[in-house]
PDB file of C-alpha atoms and ligand atoms in Angstrom:
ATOM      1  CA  UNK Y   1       0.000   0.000   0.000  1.00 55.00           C
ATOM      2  CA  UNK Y   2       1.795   3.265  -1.190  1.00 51.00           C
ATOM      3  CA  UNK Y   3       1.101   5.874   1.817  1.00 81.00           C
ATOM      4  CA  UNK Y   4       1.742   9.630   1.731  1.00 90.00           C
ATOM      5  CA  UNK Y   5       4.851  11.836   2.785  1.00 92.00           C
ATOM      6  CA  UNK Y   6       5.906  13.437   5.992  1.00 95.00           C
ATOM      7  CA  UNK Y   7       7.626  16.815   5.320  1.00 97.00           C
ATOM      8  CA  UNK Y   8       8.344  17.639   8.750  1.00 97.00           C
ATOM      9  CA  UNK Y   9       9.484  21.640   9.069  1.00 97.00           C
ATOM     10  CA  UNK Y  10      11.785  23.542  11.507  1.00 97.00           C
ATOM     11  CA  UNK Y  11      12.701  26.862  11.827  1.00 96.00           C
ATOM     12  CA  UNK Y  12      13.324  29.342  15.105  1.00 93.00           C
ATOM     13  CA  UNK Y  13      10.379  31.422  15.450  1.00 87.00           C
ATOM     14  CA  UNK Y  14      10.408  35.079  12.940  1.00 87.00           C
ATOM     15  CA  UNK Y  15      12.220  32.753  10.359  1.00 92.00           C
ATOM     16  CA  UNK Y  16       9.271  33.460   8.311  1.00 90.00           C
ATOM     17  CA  UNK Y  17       7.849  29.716   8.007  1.00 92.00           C
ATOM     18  CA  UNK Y  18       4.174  30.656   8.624  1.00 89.00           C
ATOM     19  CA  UNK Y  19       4.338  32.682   5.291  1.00 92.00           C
ATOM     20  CA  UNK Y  20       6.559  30.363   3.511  1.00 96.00           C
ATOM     21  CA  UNK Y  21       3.849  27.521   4.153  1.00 95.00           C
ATOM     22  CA  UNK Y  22       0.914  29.492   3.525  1.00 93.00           C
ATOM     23  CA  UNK Y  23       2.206  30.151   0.229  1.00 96.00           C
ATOM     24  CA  UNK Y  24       3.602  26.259  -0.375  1.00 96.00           C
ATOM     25  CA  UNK Y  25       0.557  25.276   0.889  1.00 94.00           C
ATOM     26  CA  UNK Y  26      -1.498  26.975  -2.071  1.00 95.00           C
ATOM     27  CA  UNK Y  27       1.111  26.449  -4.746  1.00 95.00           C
ATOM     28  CA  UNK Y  28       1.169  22.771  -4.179  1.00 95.00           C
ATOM     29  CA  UNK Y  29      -1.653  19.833  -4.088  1.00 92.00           C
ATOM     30  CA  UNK Y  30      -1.676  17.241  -2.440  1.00 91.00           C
ATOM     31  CA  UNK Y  31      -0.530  18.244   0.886  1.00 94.00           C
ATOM     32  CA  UNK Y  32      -2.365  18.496   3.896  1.00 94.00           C
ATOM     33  CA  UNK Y  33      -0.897  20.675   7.766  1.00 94.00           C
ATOM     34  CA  UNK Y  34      -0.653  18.824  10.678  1.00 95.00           C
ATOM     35  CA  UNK Y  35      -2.705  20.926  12.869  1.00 96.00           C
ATOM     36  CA  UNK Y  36      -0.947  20.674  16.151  1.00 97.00           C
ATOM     37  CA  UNK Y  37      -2.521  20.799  19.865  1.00 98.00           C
ATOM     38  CA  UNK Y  38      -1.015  23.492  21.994  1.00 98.00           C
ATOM     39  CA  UNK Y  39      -1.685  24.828  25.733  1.00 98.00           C
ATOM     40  CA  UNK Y  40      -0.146  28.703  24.420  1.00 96.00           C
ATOM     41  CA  UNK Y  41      -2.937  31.466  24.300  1.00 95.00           C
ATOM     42  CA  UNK Y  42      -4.324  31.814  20.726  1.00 96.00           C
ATOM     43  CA  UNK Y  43      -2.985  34.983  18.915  1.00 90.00           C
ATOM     44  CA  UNK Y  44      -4.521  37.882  16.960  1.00 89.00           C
ATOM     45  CA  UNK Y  45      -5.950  36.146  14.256  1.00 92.00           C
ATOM     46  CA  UNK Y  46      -5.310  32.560  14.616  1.00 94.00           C
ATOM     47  CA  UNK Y  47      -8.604  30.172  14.855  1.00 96.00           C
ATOM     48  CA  UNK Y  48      -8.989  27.114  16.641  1.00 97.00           C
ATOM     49  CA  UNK Y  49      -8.615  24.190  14.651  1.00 96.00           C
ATOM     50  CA  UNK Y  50      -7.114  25.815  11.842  1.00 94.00           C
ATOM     51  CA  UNK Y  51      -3.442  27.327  13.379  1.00 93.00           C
ATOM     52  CA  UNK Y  52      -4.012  24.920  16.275  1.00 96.00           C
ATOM     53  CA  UNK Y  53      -6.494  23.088  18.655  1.00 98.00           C
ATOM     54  CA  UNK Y  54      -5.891  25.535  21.547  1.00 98.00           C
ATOM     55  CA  UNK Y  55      -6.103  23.139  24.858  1.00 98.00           C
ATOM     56  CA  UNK Y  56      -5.659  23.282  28.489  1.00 98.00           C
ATOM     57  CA  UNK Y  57      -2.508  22.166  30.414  1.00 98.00           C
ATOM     58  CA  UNK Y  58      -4.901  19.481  32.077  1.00 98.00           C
ATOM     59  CA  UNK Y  59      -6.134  18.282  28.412  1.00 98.00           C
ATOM     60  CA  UNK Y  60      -2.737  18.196  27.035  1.00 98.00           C
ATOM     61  CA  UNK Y  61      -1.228  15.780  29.815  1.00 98.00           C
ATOM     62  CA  UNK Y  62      -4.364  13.931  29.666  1.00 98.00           C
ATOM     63  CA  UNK Y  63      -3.621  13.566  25.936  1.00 98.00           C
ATOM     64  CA  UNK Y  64       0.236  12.135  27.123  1.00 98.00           C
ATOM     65  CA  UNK Y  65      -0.919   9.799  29.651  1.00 98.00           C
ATOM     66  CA  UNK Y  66      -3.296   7.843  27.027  1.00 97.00           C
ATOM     67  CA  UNK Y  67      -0.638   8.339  24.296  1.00 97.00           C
ATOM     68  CA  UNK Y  68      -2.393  10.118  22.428  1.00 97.00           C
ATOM     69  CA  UNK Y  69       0.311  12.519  21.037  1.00 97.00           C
ATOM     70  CA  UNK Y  70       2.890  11.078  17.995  1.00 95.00           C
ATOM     71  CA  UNK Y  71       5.083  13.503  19.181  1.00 96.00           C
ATOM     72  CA  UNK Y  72       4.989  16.647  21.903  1.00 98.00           C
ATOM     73  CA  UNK Y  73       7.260  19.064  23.313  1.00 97.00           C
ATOM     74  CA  UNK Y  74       7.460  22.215  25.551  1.00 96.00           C
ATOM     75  CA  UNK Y  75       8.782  24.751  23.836  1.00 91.00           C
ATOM     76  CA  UNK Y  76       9.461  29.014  25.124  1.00 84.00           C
ATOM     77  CA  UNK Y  77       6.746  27.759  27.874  1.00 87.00           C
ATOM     78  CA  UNK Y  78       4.520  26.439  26.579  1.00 95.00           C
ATOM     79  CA  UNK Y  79       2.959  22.325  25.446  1.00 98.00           C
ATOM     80  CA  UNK Y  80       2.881  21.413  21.900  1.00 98.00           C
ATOM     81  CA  UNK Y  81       1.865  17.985  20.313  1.00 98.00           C
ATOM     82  CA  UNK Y  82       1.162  16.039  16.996  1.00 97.00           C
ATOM     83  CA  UNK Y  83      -1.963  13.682  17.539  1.00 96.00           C
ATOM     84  CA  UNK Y  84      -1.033  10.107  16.210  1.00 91.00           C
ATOM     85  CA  UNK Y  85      -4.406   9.485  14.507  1.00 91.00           C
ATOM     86  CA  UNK Y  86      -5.044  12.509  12.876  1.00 87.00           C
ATOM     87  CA  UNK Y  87      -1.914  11.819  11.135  1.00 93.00           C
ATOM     88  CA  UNK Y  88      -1.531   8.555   9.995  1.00 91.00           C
ATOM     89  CA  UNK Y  89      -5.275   8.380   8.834  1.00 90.00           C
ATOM     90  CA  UNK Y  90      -3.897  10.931   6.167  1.00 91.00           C
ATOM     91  CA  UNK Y  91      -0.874   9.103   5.611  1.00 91.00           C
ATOM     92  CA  UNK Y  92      -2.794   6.108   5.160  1.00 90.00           C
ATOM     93  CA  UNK Y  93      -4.899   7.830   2.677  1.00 90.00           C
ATOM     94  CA  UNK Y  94      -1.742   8.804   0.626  1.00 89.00           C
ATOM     95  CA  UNK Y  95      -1.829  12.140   1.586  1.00 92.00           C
ATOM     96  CA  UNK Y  96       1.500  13.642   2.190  1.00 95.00           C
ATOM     97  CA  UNK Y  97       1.518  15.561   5.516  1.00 96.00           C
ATOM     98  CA  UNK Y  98       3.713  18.693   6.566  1.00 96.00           C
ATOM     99  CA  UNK Y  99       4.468  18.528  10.327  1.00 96.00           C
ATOM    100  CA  UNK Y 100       5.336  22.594  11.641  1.00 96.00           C
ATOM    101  CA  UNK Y 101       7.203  20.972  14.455  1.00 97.00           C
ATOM    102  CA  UNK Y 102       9.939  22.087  17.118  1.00 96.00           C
ATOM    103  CA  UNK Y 103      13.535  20.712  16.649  1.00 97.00           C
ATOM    104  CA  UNK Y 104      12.835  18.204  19.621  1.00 97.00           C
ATOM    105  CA  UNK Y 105       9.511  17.080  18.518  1.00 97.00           C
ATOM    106  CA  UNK Y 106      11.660  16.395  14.920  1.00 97.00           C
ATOM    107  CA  UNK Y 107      14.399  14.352  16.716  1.00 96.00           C
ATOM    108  CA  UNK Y 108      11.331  12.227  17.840  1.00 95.00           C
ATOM    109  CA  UNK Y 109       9.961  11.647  14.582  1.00 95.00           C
ATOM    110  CA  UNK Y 110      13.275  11.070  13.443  1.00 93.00           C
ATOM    111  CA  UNK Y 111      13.811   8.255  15.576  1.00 91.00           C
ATOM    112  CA  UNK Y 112      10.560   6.596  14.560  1.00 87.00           C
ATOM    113  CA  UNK Y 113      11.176   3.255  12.182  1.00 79.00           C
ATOM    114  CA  UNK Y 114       7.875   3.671  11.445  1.00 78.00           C
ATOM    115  CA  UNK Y 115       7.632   7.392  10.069  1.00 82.00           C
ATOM    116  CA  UNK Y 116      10.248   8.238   7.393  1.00 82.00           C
ATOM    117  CA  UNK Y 117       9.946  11.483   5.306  1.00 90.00           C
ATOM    118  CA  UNK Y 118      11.723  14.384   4.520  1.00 95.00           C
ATOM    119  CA  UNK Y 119      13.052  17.200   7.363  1.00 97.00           C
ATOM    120  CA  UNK Y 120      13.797  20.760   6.321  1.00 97.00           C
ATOM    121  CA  UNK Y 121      15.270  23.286   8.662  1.00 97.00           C
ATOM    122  CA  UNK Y 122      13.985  26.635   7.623  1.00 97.00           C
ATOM    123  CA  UNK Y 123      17.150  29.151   8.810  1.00 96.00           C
ATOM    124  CA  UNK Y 124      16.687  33.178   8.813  1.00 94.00           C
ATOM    125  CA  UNK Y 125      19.760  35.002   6.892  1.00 94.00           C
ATOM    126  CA  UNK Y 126      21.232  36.078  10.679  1.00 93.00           C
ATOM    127  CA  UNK Y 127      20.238  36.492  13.902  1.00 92.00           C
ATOM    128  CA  UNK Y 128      20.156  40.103  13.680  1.00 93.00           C
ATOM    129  CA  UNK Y 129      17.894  39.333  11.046  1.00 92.00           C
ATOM    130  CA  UNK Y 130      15.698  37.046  12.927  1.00 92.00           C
ATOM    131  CA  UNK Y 131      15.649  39.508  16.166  1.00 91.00           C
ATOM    132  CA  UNK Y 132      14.343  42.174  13.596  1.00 90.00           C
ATOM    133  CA  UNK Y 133      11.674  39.982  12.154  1.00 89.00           C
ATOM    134  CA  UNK Y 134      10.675  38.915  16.016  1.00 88.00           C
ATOM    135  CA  UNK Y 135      10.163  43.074  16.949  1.00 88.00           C
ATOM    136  CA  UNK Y 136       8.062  43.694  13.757  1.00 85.00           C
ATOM    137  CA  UNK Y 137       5.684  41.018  14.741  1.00 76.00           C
ATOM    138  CA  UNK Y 138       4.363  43.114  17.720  1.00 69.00           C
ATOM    139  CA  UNK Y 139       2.798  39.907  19.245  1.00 70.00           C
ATOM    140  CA  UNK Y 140       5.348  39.357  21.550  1.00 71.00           C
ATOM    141  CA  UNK Y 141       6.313  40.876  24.502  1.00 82.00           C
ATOM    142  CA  UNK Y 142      10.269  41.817  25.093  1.00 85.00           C
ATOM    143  CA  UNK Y 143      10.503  38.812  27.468  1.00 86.00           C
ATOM    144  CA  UNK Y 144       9.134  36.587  24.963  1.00 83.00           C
ATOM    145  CA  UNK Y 145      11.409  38.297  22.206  1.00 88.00           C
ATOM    146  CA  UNK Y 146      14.749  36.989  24.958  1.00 90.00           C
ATOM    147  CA  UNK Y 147      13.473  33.571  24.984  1.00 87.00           C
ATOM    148  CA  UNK Y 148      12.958  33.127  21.521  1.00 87.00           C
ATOM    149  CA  UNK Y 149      16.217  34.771  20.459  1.00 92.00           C
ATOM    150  CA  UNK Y 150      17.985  32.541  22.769  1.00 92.00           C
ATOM    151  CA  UNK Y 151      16.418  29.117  21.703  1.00 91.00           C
ATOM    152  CA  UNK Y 152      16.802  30.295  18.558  1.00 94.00           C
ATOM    153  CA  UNK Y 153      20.619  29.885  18.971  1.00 94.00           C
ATOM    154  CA  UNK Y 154      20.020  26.505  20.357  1.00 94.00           C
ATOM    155  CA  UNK Y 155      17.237  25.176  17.972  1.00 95.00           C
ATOM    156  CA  UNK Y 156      19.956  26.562  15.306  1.00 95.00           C
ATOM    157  CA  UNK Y 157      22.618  23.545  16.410  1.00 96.00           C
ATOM    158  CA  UNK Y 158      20.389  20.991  15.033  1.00 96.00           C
ATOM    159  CA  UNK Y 159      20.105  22.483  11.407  1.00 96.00           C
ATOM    160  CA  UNK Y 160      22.926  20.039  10.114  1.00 96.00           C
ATOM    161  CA  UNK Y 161      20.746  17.125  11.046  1.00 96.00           C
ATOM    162  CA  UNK Y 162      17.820  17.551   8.346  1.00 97.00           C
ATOM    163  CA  UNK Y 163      17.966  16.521   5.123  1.00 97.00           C
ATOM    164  CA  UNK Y 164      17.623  19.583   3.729  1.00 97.00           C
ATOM    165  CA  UNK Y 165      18.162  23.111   5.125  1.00 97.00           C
ATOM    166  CA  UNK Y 166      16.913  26.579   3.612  1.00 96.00           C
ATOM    167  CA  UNK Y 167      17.595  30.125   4.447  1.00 96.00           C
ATOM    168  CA  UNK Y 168      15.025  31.883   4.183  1.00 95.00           C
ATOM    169  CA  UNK Y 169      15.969  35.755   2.918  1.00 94.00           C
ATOM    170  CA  UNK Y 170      14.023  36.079   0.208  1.00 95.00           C
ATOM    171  CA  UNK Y 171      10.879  35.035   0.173  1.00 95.00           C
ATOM    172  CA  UNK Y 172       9.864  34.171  -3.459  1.00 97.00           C
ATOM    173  CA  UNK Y 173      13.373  32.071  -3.818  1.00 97.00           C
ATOM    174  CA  UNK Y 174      12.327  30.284  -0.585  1.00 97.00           C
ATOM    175  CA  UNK Y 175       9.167  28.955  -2.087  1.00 97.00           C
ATOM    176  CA  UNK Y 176      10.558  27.940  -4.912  1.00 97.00           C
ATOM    177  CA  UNK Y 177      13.098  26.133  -3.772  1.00 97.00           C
ATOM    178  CA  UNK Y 178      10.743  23.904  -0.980  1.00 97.00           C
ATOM    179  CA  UNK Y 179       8.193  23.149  -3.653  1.00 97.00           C
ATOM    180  CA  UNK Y 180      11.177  21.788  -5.511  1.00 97.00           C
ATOM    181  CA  UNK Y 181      12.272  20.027  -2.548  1.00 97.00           C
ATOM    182  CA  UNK Y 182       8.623  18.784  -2.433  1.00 96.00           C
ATOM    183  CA  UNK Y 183       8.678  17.408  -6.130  1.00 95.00           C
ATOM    184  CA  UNK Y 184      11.923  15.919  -5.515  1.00 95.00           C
ATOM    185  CA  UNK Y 185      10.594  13.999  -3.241  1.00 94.00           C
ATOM    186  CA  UNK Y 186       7.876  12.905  -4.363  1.00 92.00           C
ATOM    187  CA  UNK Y 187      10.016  11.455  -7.787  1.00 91.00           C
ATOM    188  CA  UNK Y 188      12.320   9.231  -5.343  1.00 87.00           C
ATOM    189  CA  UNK Y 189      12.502   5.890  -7.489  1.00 78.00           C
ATOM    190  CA  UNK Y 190      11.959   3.835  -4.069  1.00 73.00           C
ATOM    191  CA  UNK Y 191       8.591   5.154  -3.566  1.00 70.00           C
ATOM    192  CA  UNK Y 192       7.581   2.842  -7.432  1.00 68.00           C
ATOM    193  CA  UNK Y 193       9.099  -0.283  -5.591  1.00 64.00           C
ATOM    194  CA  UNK Y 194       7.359  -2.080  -8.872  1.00 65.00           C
ATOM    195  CA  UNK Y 195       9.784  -0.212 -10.851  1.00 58.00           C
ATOM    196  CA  UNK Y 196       6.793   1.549 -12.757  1.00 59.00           C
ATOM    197  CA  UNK Y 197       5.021   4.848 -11.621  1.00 58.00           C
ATOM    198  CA  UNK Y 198       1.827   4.882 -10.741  1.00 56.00           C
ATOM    199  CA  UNK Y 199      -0.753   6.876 -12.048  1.00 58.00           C
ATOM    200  CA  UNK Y 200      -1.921   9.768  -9.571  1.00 53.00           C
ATOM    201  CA  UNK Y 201       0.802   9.450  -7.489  1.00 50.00           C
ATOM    202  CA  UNK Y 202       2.802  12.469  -8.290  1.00 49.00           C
ATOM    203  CA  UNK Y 203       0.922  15.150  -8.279  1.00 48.00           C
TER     204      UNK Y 203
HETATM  205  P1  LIG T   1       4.340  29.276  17.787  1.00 58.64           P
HETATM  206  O1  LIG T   1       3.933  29.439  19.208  1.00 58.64           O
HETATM  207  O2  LIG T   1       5.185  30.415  17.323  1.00 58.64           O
HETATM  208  O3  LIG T   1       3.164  29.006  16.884  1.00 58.64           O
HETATM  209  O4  LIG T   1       5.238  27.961  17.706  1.00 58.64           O
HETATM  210  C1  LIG T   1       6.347  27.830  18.518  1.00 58.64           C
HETATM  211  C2  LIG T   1       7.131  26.588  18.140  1.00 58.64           C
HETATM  212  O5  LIG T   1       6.364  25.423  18.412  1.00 58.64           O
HETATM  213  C3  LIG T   1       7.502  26.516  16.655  1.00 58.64           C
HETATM  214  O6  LIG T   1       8.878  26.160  16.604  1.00 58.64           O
HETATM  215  C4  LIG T   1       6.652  25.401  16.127  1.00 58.64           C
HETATM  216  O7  LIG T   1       7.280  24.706  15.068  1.00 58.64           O
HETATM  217  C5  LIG T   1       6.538  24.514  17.354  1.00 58.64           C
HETATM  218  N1  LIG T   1       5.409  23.600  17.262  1.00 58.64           N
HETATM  219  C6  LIG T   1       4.172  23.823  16.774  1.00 58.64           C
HETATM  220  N2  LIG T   1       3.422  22.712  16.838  1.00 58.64           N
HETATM  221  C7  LIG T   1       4.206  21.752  17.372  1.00 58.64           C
HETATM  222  C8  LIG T   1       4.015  20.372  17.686  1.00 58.64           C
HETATM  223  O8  LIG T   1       2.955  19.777  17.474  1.00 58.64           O
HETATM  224  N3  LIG T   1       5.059  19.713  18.238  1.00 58.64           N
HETATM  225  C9  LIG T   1       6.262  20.310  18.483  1.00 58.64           C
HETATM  226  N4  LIG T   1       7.233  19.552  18.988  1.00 58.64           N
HETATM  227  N5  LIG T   1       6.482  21.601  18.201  1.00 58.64           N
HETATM  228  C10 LIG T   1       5.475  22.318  17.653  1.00 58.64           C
END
Protein backbone atom coordinates (compact mmCIF):
# COMPACT_ATOMS: atom_id res chain seq x y z
CA UNK A 1 0.00 0.00 0.00
CA UNK A 2 1.80 3.26 -1.19
CA UNK A 3 1.10 5.87 1.82
CA UNK A 4 1.74 9.63 1.73
CA UNK A 5 4.85 11.84 2.79
CA UNK A 6 5.91 13.44 5.99
CA UNK A 7 7.63 16.81 5.32
CA UNK A 8 8.34 17.64 8.75
CA UNK A 9 9.48 21.64 9.07
CA UNK A 10 11.79 23.54 11.51
CA UNK A 11 12.70 26.86 11.83
CA UNK A 12 13.32 29.34 15.11
CA UNK A 13 10.38 31.42 15.45
CA UNK A 14 10.41 35.08 12.94
CA UNK A 15 12.22 32.75 10.36
CA UNK A 16 9.27 33.46 8.31
CA UNK A 17 7.85 29.72 8.01
CA UNK A 18 4.17 30.66 8.62
CA UNK A 19 4.34 32.68 5.29
CA UNK A 20 6.56 30.36 3.51
CA UNK A 21 3.85 27.52 4.15
CA UNK A 22 0.91 29.49 3.53
CA UNK A 23 2.21 30.15 0.23
CA UNK A 24 3.60 26.26 -0.38
CA UNK A 25 0.56 25.28 0.89
CA UNK A 26 -1.50 26.97 -2.07
CA UNK A 27 1.11 26.45 -4.75
CA UNK A 28 1.17 22.77 -4.18
CA UNK A 29 -1.65 19.83 -4.09
CA UNK A 30 -1.68 17.24 -2.44
CA UNK A 31 -0.53 18.24 0.89
CA UNK A 32 -2.37 18.50 3.90
CA UNK A 33 -0.90 20.68 7.77
CA UNK A 34 -0.65 18.82 10.68
CA UNK A 35 -2.70 20.93 12.87
CA UNK A 36 -0.95 20.67 16.15
CA UNK A 37 -2.52 20.80 19.87
CA UNK A 38 -1.02 23.49 21.99
CA UNK A 39 -1.69 24.83 25.73
CA UNK A 40 -0.15 28.70 24.42
CA UNK A 41 -2.94 31.47 24.30
CA UNK A 42 -4.32 31.81 20.73
CA UNK A 43 -2.99 34.98 18.91
CA UNK A 44 -4.52 37.88 16.96
CA UNK A 45 -5.95 36.15 14.26
CA UNK A 46 -5.31 32.56 14.62
CA UNK A 47 -8.60 30.17 14.86
CA UNK A 48 -8.99 27.11 16.64
CA UNK A 49 -8.61 24.19 14.65
CA UNK A 50 -7.11 25.82 11.84
CA UNK A 51 -3.44 27.33 13.38
CA UNK A 52 -4.01 24.92 16.27
CA UNK A 53 -6.49 23.09 18.66
CA UNK A 54 -5.89 25.54 21.55
CA UNK A 55 -6.10 23.14 24.86
CA UNK A 56 -5.66 23.28 28.49
CA UNK A 57 -2.51 22.17 30.41
CA UNK A 58 -4.90 19.48 32.08
CA UNK A 59 -6.13 18.28 28.41
CA UNK A 60 -2.74 18.20 27.03
CA UNK A 61 -1.23 15.78 29.82
CA UNK A 62 -4.36 13.93 29.67
CA UNK A 63 -3.62 13.57 25.94
CA UNK A 64 0.24 12.13 27.12
CA UNK A 65 -0.92 9.80 29.65
CA UNK A 66 -3.30 7.84 27.03
CA UNK A 67 -0.64 8.34 24.30
CA UNK A 68 -2.39 10.12 22.43
CA UNK A 69 0.31 12.52 21.04
CA UNK A 70 2.89 11.08 17.99
CA UNK A 71 5.08 13.50 19.18
CA UNK A 72 4.99 16.65 21.90
CA UNK A 73 7.26 19.06 23.31
CA UNK A 74 7.46 22.22 25.55
CA UNK A 75 8.78 24.75 23.84
CA UNK A 76 9.46 29.01 25.12
CA UNK A 77 6.75 27.76 27.87
CA UNK A 78 4.52 26.44 26.58
CA UNK A 79 2.96 22.33 25.45
CA UNK A 80 2.88 21.41 21.90
CA UNK A 81 1.87 17.99 20.31
CA UNK A 82 1.16 16.04 17.00
CA UNK A 83 -1.96 13.68 17.54
CA UNK A 84 -1.03 10.11 16.21
CA UNK A 85 -4.41 9.49 14.51
CA UNK A 86 -5.04 12.51 12.88
CA UNK A 87 -1.91 11.82 11.13
CA UNK A 88 -1.53 8.55 9.99
CA UNK A 89 -5.27 8.38 8.83
CA UNK A 90 -3.90 10.93 6.17
CA UNK A 91 -0.87 9.10 5.61
CA UNK A 92 -2.79 6.11 5.16
CA UNK A 93 -4.90 7.83 2.68
CA UNK A 94 -1.74 8.80 0.63
CA UNK A 95 -1.83 12.14 1.59
CA UNK A 96 1.50 13.64 2.19
CA UNK A 97 1.52 15.56 5.52
CA UNK A 98 3.71 18.69 6.57
CA UNK A 99 4.47 18.53 10.33
CA UNK A 100 5.34 22.59 11.64
CA UNK A 101 7.20 20.97 14.45
CA UNK A 102 9.94 22.09 17.12
CA UNK A 103 13.53 20.71 16.65
CA UNK A 104 12.84 18.20 19.62
CA UNK A 105 9.51 17.08 18.52
CA UNK A 106 11.66 16.40 14.92
CA UNK A 107 14.40 14.35 16.72
CA UNK A 108 11.33 12.23 17.84
CA UNK A 109 9.96 11.65 14.58
CA UNK A 110 13.28 11.07 13.44
CA UNK A 111 13.81 8.25 15.58
CA UNK A 112 10.56 6.60 14.56
CA UNK A 113 11.18 3.26 12.18
CA UNK A 114 7.87 3.67 11.45
CA UNK A 115 7.63 7.39 10.07
CA UNK A 116 10.25 8.24 7.39
CA UNK A 117 9.95 11.48 5.31
CA UNK A 118 11.72 14.38 4.52
CA UNK A 119 13.05 17.20 7.36
CA UNK A 120 13.80 20.76 6.32
CA UNK A 121 15.27 23.29 8.66
CA UNK A 122 13.98 26.63 7.62
CA UNK A 123 17.15 29.15 8.81
CA UNK A 124 16.69 33.18 8.81
CA UNK A 125 19.76 35.00 6.89
CA UNK A 126 21.23 36.08 10.68
CA UNK A 127 20.24 36.49 13.90
CA UNK A 128 20.16 40.10 13.68
CA UNK A 129 17.89 39.33 11.05
CA UNK A 130 15.70 37.05 12.93
CA UNK A 131 15.65 39.51 16.17
CA UNK A 132 14.34 42.17 13.60
CA UNK A 133 11.67 39.98 12.15
CA UNK A 134 10.67 38.92 16.02
CA UNK A 135 10.16 43.07 16.95
CA UNK A 136 8.06 43.69 13.76
CA UNK A 137 5.68 41.02 14.74
CA UNK A 138 4.36 43.11 17.72
CA UNK A 139 2.80 39.91 19.25
CA UNK A 140 5.35 39.36 21.55
CA UNK A 141 6.31 40.88 24.50
CA UNK A 142 10.27 41.82 25.09
CA UNK A 143 10.50 38.81 27.47
CA UNK A 144 9.13 36.59 24.96
CA UNK A 145 11.41 38.30 22.21
CA UNK A 146 14.75 36.99 24.96
CA UNK A 147 13.47 33.57 24.98
CA UNK A 148 12.96 33.13 21.52
CA UNK A 149 16.22 34.77 20.46
CA UNK A 150 17.98 32.54 22.77
CA UNK A 151 16.42 29.12 21.70
CA UNK A 152 16.80 30.29 18.56
CA UNK A 153 20.62 29.89 18.97
CA UNK A 154 20.02 26.51 20.36
CA UNK A 155 17.24 25.18 17.97
CA UNK A 156 19.96 26.56 15.31
CA UNK A 157 22.62 23.54 16.41
CA UNK A 158 20.39 20.99 15.03
CA UNK A 159 20.11 22.48 11.41
CA UNK A 160 22.93 20.04 10.11
CA UNK A 161 20.75 17.12 11.05
CA UNK A 162 17.82 17.55 8.35
CA UNK A 163 17.97 16.52 5.12
CA UNK A 164 17.62 19.58 3.73
CA UNK A 165 18.16 23.11 5.12
CA UNK A 166 16.91 26.58 3.61
CA UNK A 167 17.60 30.12 4.45
CA UNK A 168 15.03 31.88 4.18
CA UNK A 169 15.97 35.75 2.92
CA UNK A 170 14.02 36.08 0.21
CA UNK A 171 10.88 35.03 0.17
CA UNK A 172 9.86 34.17 -3.46
CA UNK A 173 13.37 32.07 -3.82
CA UNK A 174 12.33 30.28 -0.59
CA UNK A 175 9.17 28.95 -2.09
CA UNK A 176 10.56 27.94 -4.91
CA UNK A 177 13.10 26.13 -3.77
CA UNK A 178 10.74 23.90 -0.98
CA UNK A 179 8.19 23.15 -3.65
CA UNK A 180 11.18 21.79 -5.51
CA UNK A 181 12.27 20.03 -2.55
CA UNK A 182 8.62 18.78 -2.43
CA UNK A 183 8.68 17.41 -6.13
CA UNK A 184 11.92 15.92 -5.52
CA UNK A 185 10.59 14.00 -3.24
CA UNK A 186 7.88 12.91 -4.36
CA UNK A 187 10.02 11.46 -7.79
CA UNK A 188 12.32 9.23 -5.34
CA UNK A 189 12.50 5.89 -7.49
CA UNK A 190 11.96 3.83 -4.07
CA UNK A 191 8.59 5.15 -3.57
CA UNK A 192 7.58 2.84 -7.43
CA UNK A 193 9.10 -0.28 -5.59
CA UNK A 194 7.36 -2.08 -8.87
CA UNK A 195 9.78 -0.21 -10.85
CA UNK A 196 6.79 1.55 -12.76
CA UNK A 197 5.02 4.85 -11.62
CA UNK A 198 1.83 4.88 -10.74
CA UNK A 199 -0.75 6.88 -12.05
CA UNK A 200 -1.92 9.77 -9.57
CA UNK A 201 0.80 9.45 -7.49
CA UNK A 202 2.80 12.47 -8.29
CA UNK A 203 0.92 15.15 -8.28
P1 LIG B 1 4.34 29.28 17.79
O1 LIG B 1 3.93 29.44 19.21
O2 LIG B 1 5.18 30.41 17.32
O3 LIG B 1 3.16 29.01 16.88
O4 LIG B 1 5.24 27.96 17.71
C1 LIG B 1 6.35 27.83 18.52
C2 LIG B 1 7.13 26.59 18.14
O5 LIG B 1 6.36 25.42 18.41
C3 LIG B 1 7.50 26.52 16.65
O6 LIG B 1 8.88 26.16 16.60
C4 LIG B 1 6.65 25.40 16.13
O7 LIG B 1 7.28 24.71 15.07
C5 LIG B 1 6.54 24.51 17.35
N1 LIG B 1 5.41 23.60 17.26
C6 LIG B 1 4.17 23.82 16.77
N2 LIG B 1 3.42 22.71 16.84
C7 LIG B 1 4.21 21.75 17.37
C8 LIG B 1 4.02 20.37 17.69
O8 LIG B 1 2.96 19.78 17.47
N3 LIG B 1 5.06 19.71 18.24
C9 LIG B 1 6.26 20.31 18.48
N4 LIG B 1 7.23 19.55 18.99
N5 LIG B 1 6.48 21.60 18.20
C10 LIG B 1 5.47 22.32 17.65
Amino acid sequence: MIEGRLFVISAPSGAGKTTLLKRVMERVSGLSFSVSHTTREPRDGEEEGVDYHFISQTVFLDMIEKGLFLEYAEVHGNLYGTSHQSVLEQLKKGIDIVLDIDVQGASIVRGSDALTGAHIFIAPPSLAELERRLRGRDTESEKHVRVRLENAVIEMQDACKYDYLIVNDQLDQTVDLFTAIIWAERARSHRFPSGKPITGIVK
